PDB file of C-alpha atoms in Angstrom:
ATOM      1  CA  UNK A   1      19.027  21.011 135.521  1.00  0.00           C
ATOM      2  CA  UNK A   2      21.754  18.824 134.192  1.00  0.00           C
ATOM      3  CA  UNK A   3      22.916  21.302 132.025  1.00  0.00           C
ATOM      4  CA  UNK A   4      23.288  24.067 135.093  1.00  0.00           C
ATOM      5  CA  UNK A   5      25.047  21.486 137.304  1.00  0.00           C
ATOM      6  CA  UNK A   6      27.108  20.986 133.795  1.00  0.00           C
ATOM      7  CA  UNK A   7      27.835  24.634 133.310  1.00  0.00           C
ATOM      8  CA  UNK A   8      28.396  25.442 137.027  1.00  0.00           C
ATOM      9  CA  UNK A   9      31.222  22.976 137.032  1.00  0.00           C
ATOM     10  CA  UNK A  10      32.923  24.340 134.128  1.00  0.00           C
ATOM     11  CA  UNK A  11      32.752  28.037 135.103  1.00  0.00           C
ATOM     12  CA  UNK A  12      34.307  26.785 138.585  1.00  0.00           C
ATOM     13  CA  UNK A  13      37.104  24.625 136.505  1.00  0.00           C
ATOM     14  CA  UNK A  14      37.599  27.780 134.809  1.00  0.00           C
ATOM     15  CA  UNK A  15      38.031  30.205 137.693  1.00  0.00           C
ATOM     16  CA  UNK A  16      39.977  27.353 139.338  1.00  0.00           C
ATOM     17  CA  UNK A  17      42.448  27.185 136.190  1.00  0.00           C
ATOM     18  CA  UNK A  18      42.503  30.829 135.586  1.00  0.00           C
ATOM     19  CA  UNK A  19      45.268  31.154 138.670  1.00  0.00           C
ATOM     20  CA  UNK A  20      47.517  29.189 136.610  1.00  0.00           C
ATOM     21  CA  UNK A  21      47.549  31.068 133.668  1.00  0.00           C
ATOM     22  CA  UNK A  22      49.503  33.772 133.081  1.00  0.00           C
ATOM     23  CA  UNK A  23      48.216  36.260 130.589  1.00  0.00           C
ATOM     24  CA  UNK A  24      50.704  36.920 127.390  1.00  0.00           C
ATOM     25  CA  UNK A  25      51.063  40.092 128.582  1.00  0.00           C
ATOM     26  CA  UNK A  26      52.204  39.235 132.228  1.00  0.00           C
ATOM     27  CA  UNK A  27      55.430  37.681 132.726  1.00  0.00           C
ATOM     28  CA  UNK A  28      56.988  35.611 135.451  1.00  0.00           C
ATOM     29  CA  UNK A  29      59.312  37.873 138.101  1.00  0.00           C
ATOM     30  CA  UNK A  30      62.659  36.893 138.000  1.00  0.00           C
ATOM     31  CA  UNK A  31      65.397  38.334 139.884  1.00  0.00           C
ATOM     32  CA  UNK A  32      67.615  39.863 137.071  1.00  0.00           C
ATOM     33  CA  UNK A  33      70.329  41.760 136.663  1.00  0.00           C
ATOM     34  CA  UNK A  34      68.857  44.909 135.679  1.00  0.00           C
ATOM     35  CA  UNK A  35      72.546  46.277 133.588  1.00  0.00           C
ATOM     36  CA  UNK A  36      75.196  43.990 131.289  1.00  0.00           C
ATOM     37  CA  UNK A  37      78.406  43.075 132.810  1.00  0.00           C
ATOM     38  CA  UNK A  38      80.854  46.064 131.787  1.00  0.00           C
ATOM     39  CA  UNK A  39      82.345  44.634 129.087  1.00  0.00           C
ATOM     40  CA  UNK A  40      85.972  45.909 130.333  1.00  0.00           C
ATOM     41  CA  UNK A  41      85.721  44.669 133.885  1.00  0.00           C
ATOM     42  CA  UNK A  42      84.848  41.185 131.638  1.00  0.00           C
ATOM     43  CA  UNK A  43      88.205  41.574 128.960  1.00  0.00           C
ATOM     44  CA  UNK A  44      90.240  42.358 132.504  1.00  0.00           C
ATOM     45  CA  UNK A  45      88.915  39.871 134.421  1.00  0.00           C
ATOM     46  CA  UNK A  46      89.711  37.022 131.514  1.00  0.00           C
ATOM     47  CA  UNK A  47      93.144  38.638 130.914  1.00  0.00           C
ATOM     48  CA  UNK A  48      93.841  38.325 134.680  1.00  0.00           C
ATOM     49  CA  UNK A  49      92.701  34.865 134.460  1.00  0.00           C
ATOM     50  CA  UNK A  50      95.104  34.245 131.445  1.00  0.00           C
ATOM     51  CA  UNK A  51      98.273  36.095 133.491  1.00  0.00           C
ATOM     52  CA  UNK A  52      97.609  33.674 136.615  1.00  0.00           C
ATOM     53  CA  UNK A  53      98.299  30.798 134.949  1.00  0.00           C
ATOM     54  CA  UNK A  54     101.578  32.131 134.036  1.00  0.00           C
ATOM     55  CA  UNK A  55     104.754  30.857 135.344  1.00  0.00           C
ATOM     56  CA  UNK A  56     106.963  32.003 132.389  1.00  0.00           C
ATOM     57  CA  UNK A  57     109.096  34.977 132.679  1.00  0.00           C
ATOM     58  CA  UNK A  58     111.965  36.946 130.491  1.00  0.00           C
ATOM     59  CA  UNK A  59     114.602  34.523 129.410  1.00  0.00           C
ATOM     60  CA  UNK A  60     112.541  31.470 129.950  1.00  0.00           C
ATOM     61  CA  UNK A  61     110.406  32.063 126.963  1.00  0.00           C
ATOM     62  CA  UNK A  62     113.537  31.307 125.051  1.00  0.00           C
ATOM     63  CA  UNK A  63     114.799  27.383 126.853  1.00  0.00           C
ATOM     64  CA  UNK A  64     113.207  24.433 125.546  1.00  0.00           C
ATOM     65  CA  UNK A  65     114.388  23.184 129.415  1.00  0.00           C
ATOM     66  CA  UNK A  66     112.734  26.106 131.048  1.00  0.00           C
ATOM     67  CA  UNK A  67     109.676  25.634 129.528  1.00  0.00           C
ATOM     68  CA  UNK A  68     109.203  22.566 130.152  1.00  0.00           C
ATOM     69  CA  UNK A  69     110.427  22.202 133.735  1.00  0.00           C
ATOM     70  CA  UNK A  70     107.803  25.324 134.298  1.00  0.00           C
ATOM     71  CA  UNK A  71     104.739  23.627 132.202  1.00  0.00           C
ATOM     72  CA  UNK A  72     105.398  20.610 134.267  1.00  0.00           C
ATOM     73  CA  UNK A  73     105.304  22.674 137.575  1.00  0.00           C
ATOM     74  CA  UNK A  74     102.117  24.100 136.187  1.00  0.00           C
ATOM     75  CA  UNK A  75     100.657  20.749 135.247  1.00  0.00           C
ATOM     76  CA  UNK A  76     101.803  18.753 138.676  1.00  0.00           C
ATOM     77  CA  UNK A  77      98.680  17.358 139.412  1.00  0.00           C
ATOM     78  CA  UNK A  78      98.991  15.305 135.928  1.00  0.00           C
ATOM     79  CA  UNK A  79     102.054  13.635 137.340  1.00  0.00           C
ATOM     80  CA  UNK A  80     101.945   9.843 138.202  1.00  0.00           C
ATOM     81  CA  UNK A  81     102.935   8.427 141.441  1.00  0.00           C
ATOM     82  CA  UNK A  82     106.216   8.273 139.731  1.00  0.00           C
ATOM     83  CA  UNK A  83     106.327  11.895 139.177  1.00  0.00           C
ATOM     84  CA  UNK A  84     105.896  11.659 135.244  1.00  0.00           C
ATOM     85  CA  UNK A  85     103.337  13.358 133.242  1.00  0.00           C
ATOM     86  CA  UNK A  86     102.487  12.706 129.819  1.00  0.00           C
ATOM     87  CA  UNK A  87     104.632  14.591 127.098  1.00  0.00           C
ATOM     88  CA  UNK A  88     101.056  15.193 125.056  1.00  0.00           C
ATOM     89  CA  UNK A  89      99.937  17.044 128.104  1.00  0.00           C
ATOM     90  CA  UNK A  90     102.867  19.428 128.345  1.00  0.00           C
ATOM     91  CA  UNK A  91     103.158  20.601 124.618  1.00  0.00           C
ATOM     92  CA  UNK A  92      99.407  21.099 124.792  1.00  0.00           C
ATOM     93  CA  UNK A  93      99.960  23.416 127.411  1.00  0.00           C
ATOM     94  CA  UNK A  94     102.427  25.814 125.706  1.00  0.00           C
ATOM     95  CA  UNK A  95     100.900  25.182 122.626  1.00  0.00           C
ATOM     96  CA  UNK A  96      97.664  26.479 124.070  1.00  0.00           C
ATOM     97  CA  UNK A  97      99.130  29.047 125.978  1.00  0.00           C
ATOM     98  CA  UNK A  98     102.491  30.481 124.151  1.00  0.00           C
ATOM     99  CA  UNK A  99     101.488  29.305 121.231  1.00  0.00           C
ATOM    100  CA  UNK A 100     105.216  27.729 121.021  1.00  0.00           C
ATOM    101  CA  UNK A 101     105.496  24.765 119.440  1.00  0.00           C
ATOM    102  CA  UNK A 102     107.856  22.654 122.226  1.00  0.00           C
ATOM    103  CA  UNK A 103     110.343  20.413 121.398  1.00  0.00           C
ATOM    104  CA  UNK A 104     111.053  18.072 124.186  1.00  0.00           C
ATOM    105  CA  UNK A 105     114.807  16.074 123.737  1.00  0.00           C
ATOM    106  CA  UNK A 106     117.185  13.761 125.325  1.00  0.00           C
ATOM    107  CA  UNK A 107     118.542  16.728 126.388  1.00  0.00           C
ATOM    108  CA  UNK A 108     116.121  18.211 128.656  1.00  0.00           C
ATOM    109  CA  UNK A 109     116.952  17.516 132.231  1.00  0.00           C
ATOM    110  CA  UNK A 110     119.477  15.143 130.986  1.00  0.00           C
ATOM    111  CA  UNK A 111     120.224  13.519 134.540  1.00  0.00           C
ATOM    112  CA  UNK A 112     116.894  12.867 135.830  1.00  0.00           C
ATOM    113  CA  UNK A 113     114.335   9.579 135.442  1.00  0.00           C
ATOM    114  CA  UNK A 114     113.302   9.303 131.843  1.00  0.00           C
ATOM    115  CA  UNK A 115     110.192   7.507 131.020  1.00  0.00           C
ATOM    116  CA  UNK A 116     109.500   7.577 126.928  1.00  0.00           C
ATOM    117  CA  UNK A 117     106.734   9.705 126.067  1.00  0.00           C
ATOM    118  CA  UNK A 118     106.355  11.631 129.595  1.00  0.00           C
ATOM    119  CA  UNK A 119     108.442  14.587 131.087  1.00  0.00           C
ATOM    120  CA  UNK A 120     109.507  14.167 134.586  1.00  0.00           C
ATOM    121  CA  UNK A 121     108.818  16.604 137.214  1.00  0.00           C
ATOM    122  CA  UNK A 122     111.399  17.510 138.882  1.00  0.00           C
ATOM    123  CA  UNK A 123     111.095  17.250 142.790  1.00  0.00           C
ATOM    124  CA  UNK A 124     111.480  20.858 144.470  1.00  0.00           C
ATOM    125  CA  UNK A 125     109.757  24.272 145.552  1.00  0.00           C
ATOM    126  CA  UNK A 126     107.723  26.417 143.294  1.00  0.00           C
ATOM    127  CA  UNK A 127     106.507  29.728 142.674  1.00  0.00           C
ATOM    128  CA  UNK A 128     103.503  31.335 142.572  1.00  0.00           C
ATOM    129  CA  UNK A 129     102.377  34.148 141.217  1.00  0.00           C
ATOM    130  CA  UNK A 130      98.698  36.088 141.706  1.00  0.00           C
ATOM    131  CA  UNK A 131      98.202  39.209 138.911  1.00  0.00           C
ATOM    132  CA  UNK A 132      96.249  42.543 139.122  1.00  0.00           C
ATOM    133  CA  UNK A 133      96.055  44.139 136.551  1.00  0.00           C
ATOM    134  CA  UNK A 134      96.506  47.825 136.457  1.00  0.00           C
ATOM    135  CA  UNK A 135      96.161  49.291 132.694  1.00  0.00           C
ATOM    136  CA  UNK A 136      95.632  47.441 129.619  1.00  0.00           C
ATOM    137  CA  UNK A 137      96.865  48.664 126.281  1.00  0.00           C
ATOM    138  CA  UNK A 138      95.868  48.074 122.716  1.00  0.00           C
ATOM    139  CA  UNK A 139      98.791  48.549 120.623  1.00  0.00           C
ATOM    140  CA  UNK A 140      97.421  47.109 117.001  1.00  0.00           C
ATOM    141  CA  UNK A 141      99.286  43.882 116.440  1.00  0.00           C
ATOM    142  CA  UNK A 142      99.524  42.940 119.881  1.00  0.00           C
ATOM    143  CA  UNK A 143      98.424  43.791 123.795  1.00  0.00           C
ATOM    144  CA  UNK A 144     100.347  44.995 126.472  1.00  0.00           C
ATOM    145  CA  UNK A 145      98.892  44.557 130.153  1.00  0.00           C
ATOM    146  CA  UNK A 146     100.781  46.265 133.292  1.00  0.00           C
ATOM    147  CA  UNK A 147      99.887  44.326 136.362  1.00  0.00           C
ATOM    148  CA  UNK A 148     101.107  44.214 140.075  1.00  0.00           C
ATOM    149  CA  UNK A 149     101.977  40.894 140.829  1.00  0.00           C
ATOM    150  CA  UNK A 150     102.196  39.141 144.295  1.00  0.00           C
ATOM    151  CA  UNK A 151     105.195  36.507 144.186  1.00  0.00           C
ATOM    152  CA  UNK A 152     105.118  33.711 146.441  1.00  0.00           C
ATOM    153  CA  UNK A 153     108.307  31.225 146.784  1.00  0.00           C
ATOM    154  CA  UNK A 154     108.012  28.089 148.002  1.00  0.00           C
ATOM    155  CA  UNK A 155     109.315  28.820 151.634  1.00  0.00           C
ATOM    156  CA  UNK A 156     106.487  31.134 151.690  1.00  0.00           C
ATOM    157  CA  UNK A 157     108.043  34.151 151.547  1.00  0.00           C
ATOM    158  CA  UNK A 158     106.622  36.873 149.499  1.00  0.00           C
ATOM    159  CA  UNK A 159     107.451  39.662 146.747  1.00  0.00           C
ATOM    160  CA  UNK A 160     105.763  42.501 144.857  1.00  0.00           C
ATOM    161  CA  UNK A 161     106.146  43.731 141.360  1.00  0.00           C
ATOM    162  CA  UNK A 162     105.173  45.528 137.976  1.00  0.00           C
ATOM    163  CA  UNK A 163     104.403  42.894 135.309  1.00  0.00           C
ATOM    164  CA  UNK A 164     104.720  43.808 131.949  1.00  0.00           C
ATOM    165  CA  UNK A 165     102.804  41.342 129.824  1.00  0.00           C
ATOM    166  CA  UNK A 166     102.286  41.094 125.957  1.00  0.00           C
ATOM    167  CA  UNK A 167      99.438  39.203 124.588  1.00  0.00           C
ATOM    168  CA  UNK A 168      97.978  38.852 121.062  1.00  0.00           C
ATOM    169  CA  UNK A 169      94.481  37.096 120.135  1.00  0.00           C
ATOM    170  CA  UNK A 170      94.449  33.353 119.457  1.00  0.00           C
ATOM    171  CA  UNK A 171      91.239  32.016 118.362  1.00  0.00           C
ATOM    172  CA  UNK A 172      92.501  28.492 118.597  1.00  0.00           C
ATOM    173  CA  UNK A 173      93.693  28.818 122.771  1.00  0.00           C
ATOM    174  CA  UNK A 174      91.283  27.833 124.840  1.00  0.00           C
ATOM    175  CA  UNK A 175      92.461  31.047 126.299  1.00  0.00           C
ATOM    176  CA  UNK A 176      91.272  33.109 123.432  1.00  0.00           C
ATOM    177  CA  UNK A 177      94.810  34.771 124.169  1.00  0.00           C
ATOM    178  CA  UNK A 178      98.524  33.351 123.716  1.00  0.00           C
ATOM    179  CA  UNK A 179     101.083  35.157 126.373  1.00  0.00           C
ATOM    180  CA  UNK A 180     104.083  36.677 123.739  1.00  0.00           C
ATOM    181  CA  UNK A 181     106.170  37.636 126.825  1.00  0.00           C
ATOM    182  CA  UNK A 182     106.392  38.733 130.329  1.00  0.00           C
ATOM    183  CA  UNK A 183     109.081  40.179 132.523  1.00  0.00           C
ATOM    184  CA  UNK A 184     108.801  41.598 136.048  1.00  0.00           C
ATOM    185  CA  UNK A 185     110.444  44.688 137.530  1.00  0.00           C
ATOM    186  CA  UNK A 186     111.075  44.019 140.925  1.00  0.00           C
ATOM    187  CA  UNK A 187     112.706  47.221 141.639  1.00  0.00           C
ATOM    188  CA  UNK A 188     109.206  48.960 142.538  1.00  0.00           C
ATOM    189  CA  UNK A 189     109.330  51.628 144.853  1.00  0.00           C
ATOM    190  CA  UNK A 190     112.555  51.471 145.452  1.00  0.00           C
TER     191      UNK A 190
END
């Protein structure tokens, strides 16, 4: 009789148990994504990334000054109460991505507060600017993205253009991408 009561109990621990087990050949429902990300709409969407953090244009590429004043603008919430931000910071940035090794002198923004080791940003307005891009281009050594881009000054007025963009791979960015050059035709439409 022991033995029933015994054997009872473990069929009913069994049957108990057996609605927690999931059979190898059953497997848990989980709301997935049935396709893979289009693996364009991915490449556009981190190149559009990579043009919005742009604030570099034409002739700019080219002044040690420029680039710095800019890669400060970019970097503003790095700036002390003082309004300095660590030089490391700022060469990181256009190492990372220009890939441009910057040089920052005496020279840059020779009349403003100097604080060794830091670049001072400069109080003022700044520009924005928000990329879509439109056609990307693989042209061997390099890539050339055509966006529109929505310009917005400080005084919040706006501004439409074409952005021509060239890029080229960089393993070592963070951005997996270094920005060669960009220039904007404003004259669209007109």
């Amino acid at each position: 009789m022991k033995r029933l009561i015994a054997v009872c109990v473990f069929l009913a621990c069994c049957l108990c148990m057996n609605g927690f087990i999931i059979a190898p050949n059953q497997k848990n429902v989980v709301n997935t994504p049935t396709t893979q990300p289009d693996e364009a709409l991915v490449f556009s969407a981190r190149v559009e990334n990579l043009l919005n953090r742009n604030n570099v244009y034409g002739d700019d590429f080219v002044s040690n000054e420029k680039l710095t004043n800019l890669a400060a603008t970019a970097l503003r919430s790095y700036a002390d109460e003082h309004g300095f931000i660590e030089e490391g910071i700022v060469t990181q940035y256009v190492k990372d991505l220009y890939d441009i090794d910057l040089v920052i002198t005496e020279d840059i923004n020779r009349d403003m507060p100097k604080k060794d080791g830091y670049v001072y940003l400069i109080p003022r307005g700044f520009t924005e600017y928000k990329h879509d891009v439109i056609l990307i281009t693989d042209m061997g050594d390099y890539i050339e993205v055509i966006s529109e881009v929505t310009i917005t000054y400080h005084d919040l007025g706006t501004d439409k253009g074409i952005a021509t963009t060239y890029i080229v791979k960089n393993e070592n960015s963070p951005y997996e991408f270094n920005i060669l050059n960009s220039v904007i035709d404003y004259n669209v439409g007109e």
